[in-house]
Amino acid sequence: MKTKIVFSILALAAAGTALAQSASIGSAPNPTATPRVDQREANQERRIEQGEKSGQLTPRETSRLENQQGRIERAEDKAKADGRVSAKERARLNNMQDHASRDIAREKHDRQRDMNHDGRKDRPQAQHAERGERGEHNRRR
């Protein structure tokens, strides 16, 4: 008897959960929701911050990349202003984020560094040695 009651309660609970899930699935999605855009924005801002902390980005590069992120945020706000983000607007935001992602990767992996965080670009010592060798070599000819 107790077993039947427990199974009945479990069955009712499962039915209630299924009903709640089907109700939420059937509801219309928010036309201004841009979770993918927001997630990419957060990832890119994290990449910029990591590059700044590690010295891979100079202050000037960081500023430029942060300004680019600000332009993307303003474009997103503009797209949401009419209460709906169209497919064309989503594609434009995605394109802007693709471009920003490439810029972040390019700036983080170029030879400009600020490893001592003094706000000025650092040059690798090997680069100075190569210039000195070339200069001497050119003078001998």
Coordinates of N, CA, C and O in Angstrom, one line a residue:
M1 N 0.8 -1.2 0.0 CA 0.0 0.0 0.0 C 0.9 1.2 0.0 O 0.6 2.2 -0.8
K2 N 1.9 1.2 0.9 CA 2.7 2.4 1.0 C 3.5 2.6 -0.3 O 3.8 3.7 -0.8
T3 N 3.9 1.5 -0.9 CA 4.6 1.5 -2.2 C 3.8 2.1 -3.3 O 4.3 3.0 -4.0
K4 N 2.5 1.8 -3.3 CA 1.6 2.4 -4.3 C 1.5 3.9 -4.1 O 1.5 4.7 -5.1
I5 N 1.4 4.3 -2.9 CA 1.3 5.8 -2.6 C 2.6 6.5 -3.1 O 2.5 7.6 -3.7
V6 N 3.7 5.9 -2.7 CA 5.0 6.5 -3.1 C 5.1 6.6 -4.6 O 5.5 7.7 -5.1
F7 N 4.8 5.6 -5.3 CA 4.8 5.6 -6.8 C 3.8 6.6 -7.4 O 4.1 7.3 -8.3
S8 N 2.7 6.7 -6.7 CA 1.7 7.7 -7.2 C 2.2 9.1 -7.1 O 2.1 9.9 -8.0
I9 N 2.8 9.4 -6.0 CA 3.4 10.7 -5.7 C 4.5 11.0 -6.7 O 4.6 12.1 -7.3
L10 N 5.4 10.0 -6.9 CA 6.5 10.2 -7.9 C 5.9 10.4 -9.3 O 6.5 11.2 -10.0
A11 N 4.9 9.7 -9.7 CA 4.3 9.8 -11.0 C 3.7 11.2 -11.2 O 3.9 11.9 -12.2
L12 N 3.0 11.7 -10.1 CA 2.4 13.1 -10.2 C 3.5 14.1 -10.3 O 3.4 15.1 -11.0
A13 N 4.6 13.9 -9.5 CA 5.7 14.9 -9.6 C 6.4 14.9 -11.0 O 6.7 16.0 -11.5
A14 N 6.5 13.8 -11.5 CA 7.1 13.7 -12.9 C 6.2 14.3 -13.9 O 6.7 15.0 -14.8
A15 N 4.9 14.1 -13.8 CA 4.0 14.7 -14.7 C 4.0 16.2 -14.6 O 3.9 16.9 -15.6
G16 N 4.0 16.7 -13.4 CA 4.1 18.2 -13.1 C 5.3 18.8 -13.7 O 5.3 19.9 -14.3
T17 N 6.5 18.1 -13.6 CA 7.7 18.6 -14.1 C 7.6 18.6 -15.7 O 8.1 19.6 -16.3
A18 N 7.1 17.6 -16.3 CA 7.0 17.5 -17.7 C 6.1 18.6 -18.2 O 6.3 19.2 -19.3
L19 N 5.0 18.8 -17.5 CA 4.0 19.9 -17.9 C 4.7 21.3 -17.8 O 4.6 22.1 -18.8
A20 N 5.5 21.5 -16.8 CA 6.2 22.8 -16.7 C 7.2 23.0 -17.8 O 7.3 24.1 -18.3
Q21 N 7.9 21.9 -18.1 CA 8.9 22.0 -19.2 C 8.3 22.3 -20.5 O 8.7 23.1 -21.3
S22 N 7.1 21.6 -20.8 CA 6.5 21.8 -22.1 C 5.9 23.2 -22.2 O 5.9 23.8 -23.3
A23 N 5.5 23.8 -21.1 CA 5.0 25.1 -21.1 C 6.1 26.1 -21.4 O 5.9 27.1 -22.1
S24 N 7.3 25.9 -20.8 CA 8.4 26.8 -21.1 C 8.9 26.6 -22.5 O 9.4 27.6 -23.1
I25 N 8.8 25.5 -23.0 CA 9.3 25.2 -24.4 C 8.4 25.9 -25.4 O 8.8 26.5 -26.4
G26 N 7.1 25.9 -25.1 CA 6.1 26.5 -26.0 C 6.1 28.0 -26.0 O 5.6 28.6 -26.9
S27 N 6.7 28.6 -25.0 CA 6.6 30.1 -24.9 C 7.6 30.7 -25.9 O 8.6 30.1 -26.3
A28 N 7.2 31.9 -26.3 CA 8.0 32.6 -27.4 C 9.3 33.0 -26.8 O 9.4 33.5 -25.7
P29 N 10.4 32.9 -27.5 CA 11.7 33.4 -27.0 C 11.8 34.9 -27.1 O 11.0 35.5 -27.8
N30 N 12.6 35.4 -26.2 CA 12.8 36.9 -26.1 C 13.4 37.4 -27.4 O 14.5 37.0 -27.8
P31 N 12.7 38.2 -28.2 CA 13.3 38.7 -29.5 C 14.5 39.6 -29.4 O 15.2 39.7 -30.3
T32 N 14.8 40.1 -28.2 CA 16.0 40.9 -28.0 C 17.1 40.2 -27.3 O 18.1 40.7 -27.0
A33 N 16.9 38.9 -27.0 CA 17.9 38.1 -26.3 C 19.1 37.8 -27.3 O 18.9 37.4 -28.4
T34 N 20.3 38.1 -26.7 CA 21.5 37.8 -27.5 C 22.5 37.1 -26.7 O 23.6 37.6 -26.4
P35 N 22.2 35.9 -26.2 CA 23.1 35.2 -25.3 C 24.4 34.8 -25.9 O 25.5 34.9 -25.3
R36 N 24.4 34.5 -27.2 CA 25.7 34.1 -27.8 C 26.6 35.3 -28.0 O 27.8 35.2 -27.8
V37 N 26.0 36.5 -28.3 CA 26.7 37.7 -28.4 C 27.3 38.1 -27.1 O 28.5 38.4 -27.0
D38 N 26.5 38.0 -26.1 CA 27.0 38.3 -24.7 C 28.1 37.4 -24.2 O 29.1 37.9 -23.6
Q39 N 28.0 36.1 -24.5 CA 29.0 35.2 -24.1 C 30.3 35.4 -24.9 O 31.4 35.4 -24.3
R40 N 30.3 35.7 -26.2 CA 31.5 36.0 -26.9 C 32.1 37.3 -26.4 O 33.3 37.4 -26.3
E41 N 31.3 38.3 -26.1 CA 31.8 39.6 -25.5 C 32.6 39.3 -24.3 O 33.7 39.8 -24.1
A42 N 32.0 38.5 -23.4 CA 32.6 38.2 -22.1 C 34.0 37.5 -22.3 O 35.0 37.8 -21.7
N43 N 34.0 36.5 -23.3 CA 35.2 35.8 -23.6 C 36.3 36.7 -24.1 O 37.5 36.6 -23.8
Q44 N 35.9 37.6 -25.0 CA 36.9 38.5 -25.6 C 37.4 39.5 -24.6 O 38.6 39.8 -24.6
E45 N 36.5 40.0 -23.7 CA 37.0 40.9 -22.7 C 38.0 40.2 -21.8 O 39.0 40.8 -21.3
R46 N 37.7 38.9 -21.5 CA 38.6 38.1 -20.6 C 40.0 37.9 -21.3 O 41.0 38.0 -20.7
R47 N 39.9 37.7 -22.6 CA 41.2 37.5 -23.4 C 42.0 38.8 -23.4 O 43.2 38.7 -23.3
I48 N 41.3 39.9 -23.5 CA 42.1 41.2 -23.5 C 42.7 41.4 -22.1 O 43.8 41.8 -22.0
E49 N 41.9 41.2 -21.1 CA 42.4 41.3 -19.7 C 43.6 40.4 -19.5 O 44.6 40.8 -18.9
Q50 N 43.5 39.2 -19.9 CA 44.6 38.2 -19.7 C 45.9 38.7 -20.5 O 47.0 38.6 -20.0
G51 N 45.7 39.2 -21.7 CA 46.8 39.7 -22.5 C 47.5 40.9 -21.8 O 48.7 41.1 -21.9
E52 N 46.7 41.8 -21.2 CA 47.2 43.0 -20.5 C 48.0 42.5 -19.3 O 49.1 43.0 -19.1
K53 N 47.5 41.6 -18.5 CA 48.2 41.1 -17.3 C 49.5 40.4 -17.7 O 50.4 40.6 -16.9
S54 N 49.5 39.6 -18.7 CA 50.7 38.9 -19.1 C 51.7 39.7 -19.8 O 52.8 39.3 -19.9
G55 N 51.3 40.9 -20.3 CA 52.3 41.7 -21.0 C 52.3 41.5 -22.5 O 53.0 42.1 -23.2
Q56 N 51.4 40.6 -22.9 CA 51.3 40.3 -24.4 C 50.7 41.5 -25.1 O 50.9 41.7 -26.3
L57 N 50.0 42.4 -24.4 CA 49.4 43.5 -25.0 C 50.0 44.8 -24.4 O 50.1 44.9 -23.2
T58 N 50.3 45.8 -25.2 CA 50.7 47.0 -24.7 C 49.5 47.9 -24.3 O 48.4 47.5 -24.7
P59 N 49.7 48.9 -23.5 CA 48.5 49.7 -23.1 C 47.8 50.3 -24.3 O 46.6 50.4 -24.3
R60 N 48.5 50.7 -25.4 CA 47.9 51.2 -26.6 C 47.0 50.1 -27.2 O 45.9 50.4 -27.7
E61 N 47.5 48.9 -27.4 CA 46.8 47.8 -28.0 C 45.6 47.5 -27.1 O 44.5 47.3 -27.7
T62 N 45.7 47.5 -25.8 CA 44.6 47.2 -24.9 C 43.5 48.2 -25.1 O 42.3 47.9 -25.2
S63 N 43.9 49.5 -25.1 CA 42.9 50.6 -25.3 C 42.1 50.4 -26.6 O 40.9 50.5 -26.6
R64 N 42.9 50.1 -27.7 CA 42.2 50.0 -29.0 C 41.2 48.8 -29.0 O 40.1 48.9 -29.5
L65 N 41.6 47.7 -28.4 CA 40.8 46.5 -28.4 C 39.6 46.7 -27.5 O 38.4 46.3 -27.8
E66 N 39.7 47.5 -26.3 CA 38.6 47.8 -25.5 C 37.6 48.7 -26.2 O 36.4 48.6 -26.0
N67 N 38.2 49.7 -26.9 CA 37.3 50.6 -27.7 C 36.5 49.8 -28.7 O 35.3 50.1 -28.9
Q68 N 37.1 48.8 -29.3 CA 36.4 48.0 -30.3 C 35.3 47.2 -29.6 O 34.2 47.1 -30.2
Q69 N 35.5 46.7 -28.4 CA 34.5 46.0 -27.7 C 33.3 47.0 -27.4 O 32.1 46.6 -27.4
G70 N 33.7 48.2 -27.0 CA 32.6 49.2 -26.8 C 31.8 49.5 -28.0 O 30.5 49.6 -27.9
R71 N 32.4 49.5 -29.2 CA 31.6 49.7 -30.4 C 30.6 48.5 -30.6 O 29.5 48.7 -31.1
I72 N 31.1 47.3 -30.3 CA 30.2 46.2 -30.5 C 29.0 46.3 -29.5 O 27.9 46.0 -29.9
E73 N 29.3 46.7 -28.3 CA 28.2 46.8 -27.3 C 27.2 47.9 -27.7 O 26.0 47.7 -27.6
R74 N 27.7 49.0 -28.3 CA 26.8 50.0 -28.8 C 26.0 49.5 -29.9 O 24.8 49.8 -30.0
A75 N 26.6 48.8 -30.8 CA 25.8 48.2 -32.0 C 24.8 47.2 -31.5 O 23.7 47.2 -32.0
E76 N 25.1 46.5 -30.4 CA 24.1 45.5 -29.8 C 23.0 46.3 -29.2 O 21.8 46.0 -29.4
D77 N 23.3 47.4 -28.5 CA 22.2 48.2 -27.9 C 21.3 48.8 -29.0 O 20.1 48.9 -28.8
K78 N 21.9 49.3 -30.1 CA 21.2 49.8 -31.2 C 20.3 48.8 -31.8 O 19.1 49.1 -32.2
A79 N 20.8 47.6 -31.9 CA 20.0 46.5 -32.5 C 18.8 46.1 -31.7 O 17.7 45.8 -32.2
K80 N 19.0 46.2 -30.3 CA 17.9 45.9 -29.4 C 16.9 47.1 -29.2 O 15.8 46.9 -28.7
A81 N 17.2 48.3 -29.7 CA 16.4 49.4 -29.4 C 15.0 49.3 -29.9 O 14.1 49.9 -29.3
D82 N 14.8 48.7 -31.0 CA 13.4 48.6 -31.6 C 12.6 47.4 -31.0 O 11.5 47.1 -31.4
G83 N 13.2 46.7 -30.0 CA 12.5 45.6 -29.3 C 12.7 44.2 -30.0 O 12.1 43.2 -29.6
R84 N 13.5 44.2 -31.1 CA 13.7 42.9 -31.8 C 15.1 43.0 -32.4 O 15.5 44.0 -33.0
V85 N 15.8 41.9 -32.4 CA 17.1 41.8 -33.0 C 16.9 40.9 -34.3 O 16.6 39.7 -34.1
S86 N 17.0 41.5 -35.4 CA 16.8 40.7 -36.7 C 17.9 39.8 -37.0 O 19.0 40.0 -36.4
A87 N 17.7 38.9 -38.0 CA 18.8 38.0 -38.4 C 19.9 38.8 -39.0 O 21.1 38.5 -38.8
K88 N 19.6 39.9 -39.7 CA 20.7 40.7 -40.3 C 21.5 41.4 -39.2 O 22.7 41.5 -39.4
E89 N 20.8 41.9 -38.2 CA 21.5 42.5 -37.1 C 22.4 41.5 -36.3 O 23.6 41.8 -36.0
R90 N 21.9 40.3 -36.1 CA 22.7 39.3 -35.5 C 23.9 38.9 -36.3 O 25.0 38.7 -35.8
A91 N 23.7 38.9 -37.6 CA 24.9 38.5 -38.5 C 25.9 39.7 -38.5 O 27.1 39.4 -38.5
R92 N 25.5 40.9 -38.4 CA 26.4 42.0 -38.3 C 27.2 42.0 -37.0 O 28.4 42.2 -37.0
L93 N 26.5 41.7 -35.9 CA 27.1 41.6 -34.6 C 28.1 40.5 -34.6 O 29.3 40.6 -34.1
N94 N 27.8 39.3 -35.2 CA 28.7 38.2 -35.3 C 29.9 38.5 -36.1 O 31.0 38.1 -35.8
N95 N 29.7 39.2 -37.2 CA 30.8 39.6 -38.1 C 31.8 40.6 -37.3 O 33.0 40.5 -37.4
M96 N 31.2 41.5 -36.6 CA 32.0 42.4 -35.8 C 32.8 41.7 -34.7 O 34.0 42.0 -34.5
Q97 N 32.2 40.7 -34.1 CA 32.9 39.9 -33.1 C 34.0 39.0 -33.7 O 35.0 38.8 -33.1
D98 N 33.7 38.5 -34.9 CA 34.8 37.7 -35.6 C 36.0 38.6 -35.9 O 37.1 38.2 -35.7
H99 N 35.7 39.8 -36.3 CA 36.8 40.7 -36.6 C 37.6 41.1 -35.3 O 38.8 41.1 -35.3
A100 N 36.9 41.3 -34.3 CA 37.5 41.7 -33.0 C 38.3 40.5 -32.5 O 39.4 40.7 -31.9
S101 N 37.8 39.3 -32.6 CA 38.5 38.1 -32.2 C 39.9 38.0 -32.9 O 40.9 37.7 -32.3
R102 N 39.8 38.2 -34.2 CA 41.1 38.1 -35.0 C 42.0 39.2 -34.6 O 43.3 39.0 -34.5
D103 N 41.5 40.4 -34.3 CA 42.4 41.5 -33.8 C 43.0 41.2 -32.5 O 44.2 41.5 -32.3
I104 N 42.3 40.6 -31.6 CA 42.8 40.2 -30.3 C 44.0 39.2 -30.5 O 45.1 39.4 -29.9
A105 N 43.7 38.2 -31.3 CA 44.7 37.2 -31.5 C 46.0 37.8 -32.2 O 47.1 37.5 -31.8
R106 N 45.8 38.6 -33.1 CA 46.9 39.2 -33.8 C 47.7 40.1 -32.9 O 49.0 40.0 -32.9
E107 N 47.1 40.9 -32.1 CA 47.8 41.8 -31.2 C 48.5 41.0 -30.1 O 49.6 41.4 -29.6
K108 N 47.9 40.0 -29.6 CA 48.5 39.2 -28.5 C 49.7 38.4 -29.0 O 50.6 38.1 -28.2
H109 N 49.8 38.1 -30.3 CA 50.9 37.3 -30.8 C 51.9 38.0 -31.7 O 52.7 37.4 -32.3
D110 N 51.8 39.4 -31.7 CA 52.8 40.1 -32.4 C 54.0 40.3 -31.5 O 54.0 39.8 -30.4
R111 N 55.0 40.9 -32.0 CA 56.2 41.0 -31.2 C 56.3 42.2 -30.2 O 57.2 42.4 -29.5
Q112 N 55.2 42.9 -30.2 CA 55.1 44.0 -29.2 C 54.8 43.5 -27.9 O 53.8 42.8 -27.7
R113 N 55.5 43.9 -26.8 CA 55.3 43.4 -25.5 C 55.5 44.5 -24.5 O 56.1 45.5 -24.7
D114 N 54.9 44.3 -23.3 CA 55.0 45.2 -22.2 C 55.2 44.3 -21.0 O 54.3 44.3 -20.1
M115 N 56.2 43.5 -20.9 CA 56.4 42.6 -19.9 C 56.6 43.2 -18.5 O 56.3 42.6 -17.5
N116 N 57.2 44.4 -18.4 CA 57.5 45.0 -17.1 C 56.3 45.9 -16.8 O 56.4 46.6 -15.7
H117 N 55.3 46.0 -17.6 CA 54.1 46.8 -17.3 C 54.4 48.3 -17.0 O 53.8 48.9 -16.1
D118 N 55.4 48.9 -17.7 CA 55.7 50.3 -17.5 C 55.0 51.2 -18.6 O 55.2 52.4 -18.6
G119 N 54.2 50.6 -19.4 CA 53.4 51.4 -20.4 C 54.2 51.6 -21.7 O 53.7 52.3 -22.5
R120 N 55.4 51.0 -21.8 CA 56.2 51.2 -23.0 C 56.4 49.8 -23.6 O 56.5 48.8 -22.8
K121 N 56.6 49.7 -24.9 CA 56.9 48.5 -25.5 C 58.3 48.0 -25.2 O 59.2 48.8 -25.1
D122 N 58.4 46.7 -24.9 CA 59.7 46.1 -24.7 C 60.1 45.4 -25.9 O 59.4 44.9 -26.7
R123 N 61.4 45.4 -26.1 CA 62.0 44.8 -27.3 C 62.9 43.6 -26.8 O 63.7 43.8 -25.9
P124 N 62.7 42.5 -27.4 CA 63.5 41.3 -27.0 C 65.0 41.6 -27.3 O 65.4 42.3 -28.2
Q125 N 65.9 41.1 -26.4 CA 67.3 41.4 -26.5 C 67.9 40.8 -27.8 O 68.8 41.4 -28.3
A126 N 67.4 39.7 -28.2 CA 67.9 39.1 -29.5 C 67.7 40.0 -30.6 O 68.5 40.1 -31.5
Q127 N 66.6 40.8 -30.6 CA 66.4 41.7 -31.7 C 67.5 42.8 -31.8 O 67.9 43.2 -32.8
H128 N 67.9 43.3 -30.6 CA 69.0 44.3 -30.6 C 70.3 43.7 -31.1 O 71.0 44.3 -31.8
A129 N 70.6 42.5 -30.7 CA 71.8 41.8 -31.1 C 71.8 41.6 -32.6 O 72.9 41.8 -33.2
E130 N 70.7 41.2 -33.2 CA 70.6 41.0 -34.6 C 70.9 42.3 -35.3 O 71.6 42.4 -36.3
R131 N 70.4 43.4 -34.9 CA 70.6 44.7 -35.5 C 72.0 45.1 -35.4 O 72.6 45.6 -36.4
G132 N 72.7 44.9 -34.3 CA 74.1 45.2 -34.1 C 74.9 44.4 -35.1 O 75.8 44.9 -35.8
E133 N 74.6 43.1 -35.2 CA 75.4 42.2 -36.1 C 75.2 42.7 -37.6 O 76.1 42.7 -38.3
R134 N 74.0 43.0 -38.0 CA 73.7 43.4 -39.3 C 74.4 44.7 -39.6 O 75.0 44.9 -40.7
G135 N 74.4 45.6 -38.6 CA 75.1 46.9 -38.8 C 76.5 46.7 -39.0 O 77.1 47.3 -39.9
E136 N 77.2 45.9 -38.3 CA 78.6 45.6 -38.4 C 78.9 45.0 -39.8 O 79.8 45.3 -40.4
H137 N 78.0 44.0 -40.1 CA 78.2 43.3 -41.4 C 78.1 44.2 -42.5 O 78.9 44.2 -43.5
N138 N 77.1 45.1 -42.5 CA 76.9 46.1 -43.6 C 78.1 47.1 -43.7 O 78.5 47.5 -44.7
R139 N 78.7 47.4 -42.5 CA 79.8 48.4 -42.5 C 81.1 47.8 -43.1 O 81.9 48.4 -43.7
R140 N 81.2 46.5 -43.0 CA 82.4 45.8 -43.5 C 82.5 45.8 -45.0 O 83.5 45.7 -45.6
R141 N 81.4 45.7 -45.6 CA 81.3 45.6 -47.1 C 81.7 46.9 -47.8 O 81.8 47.9 -47.8

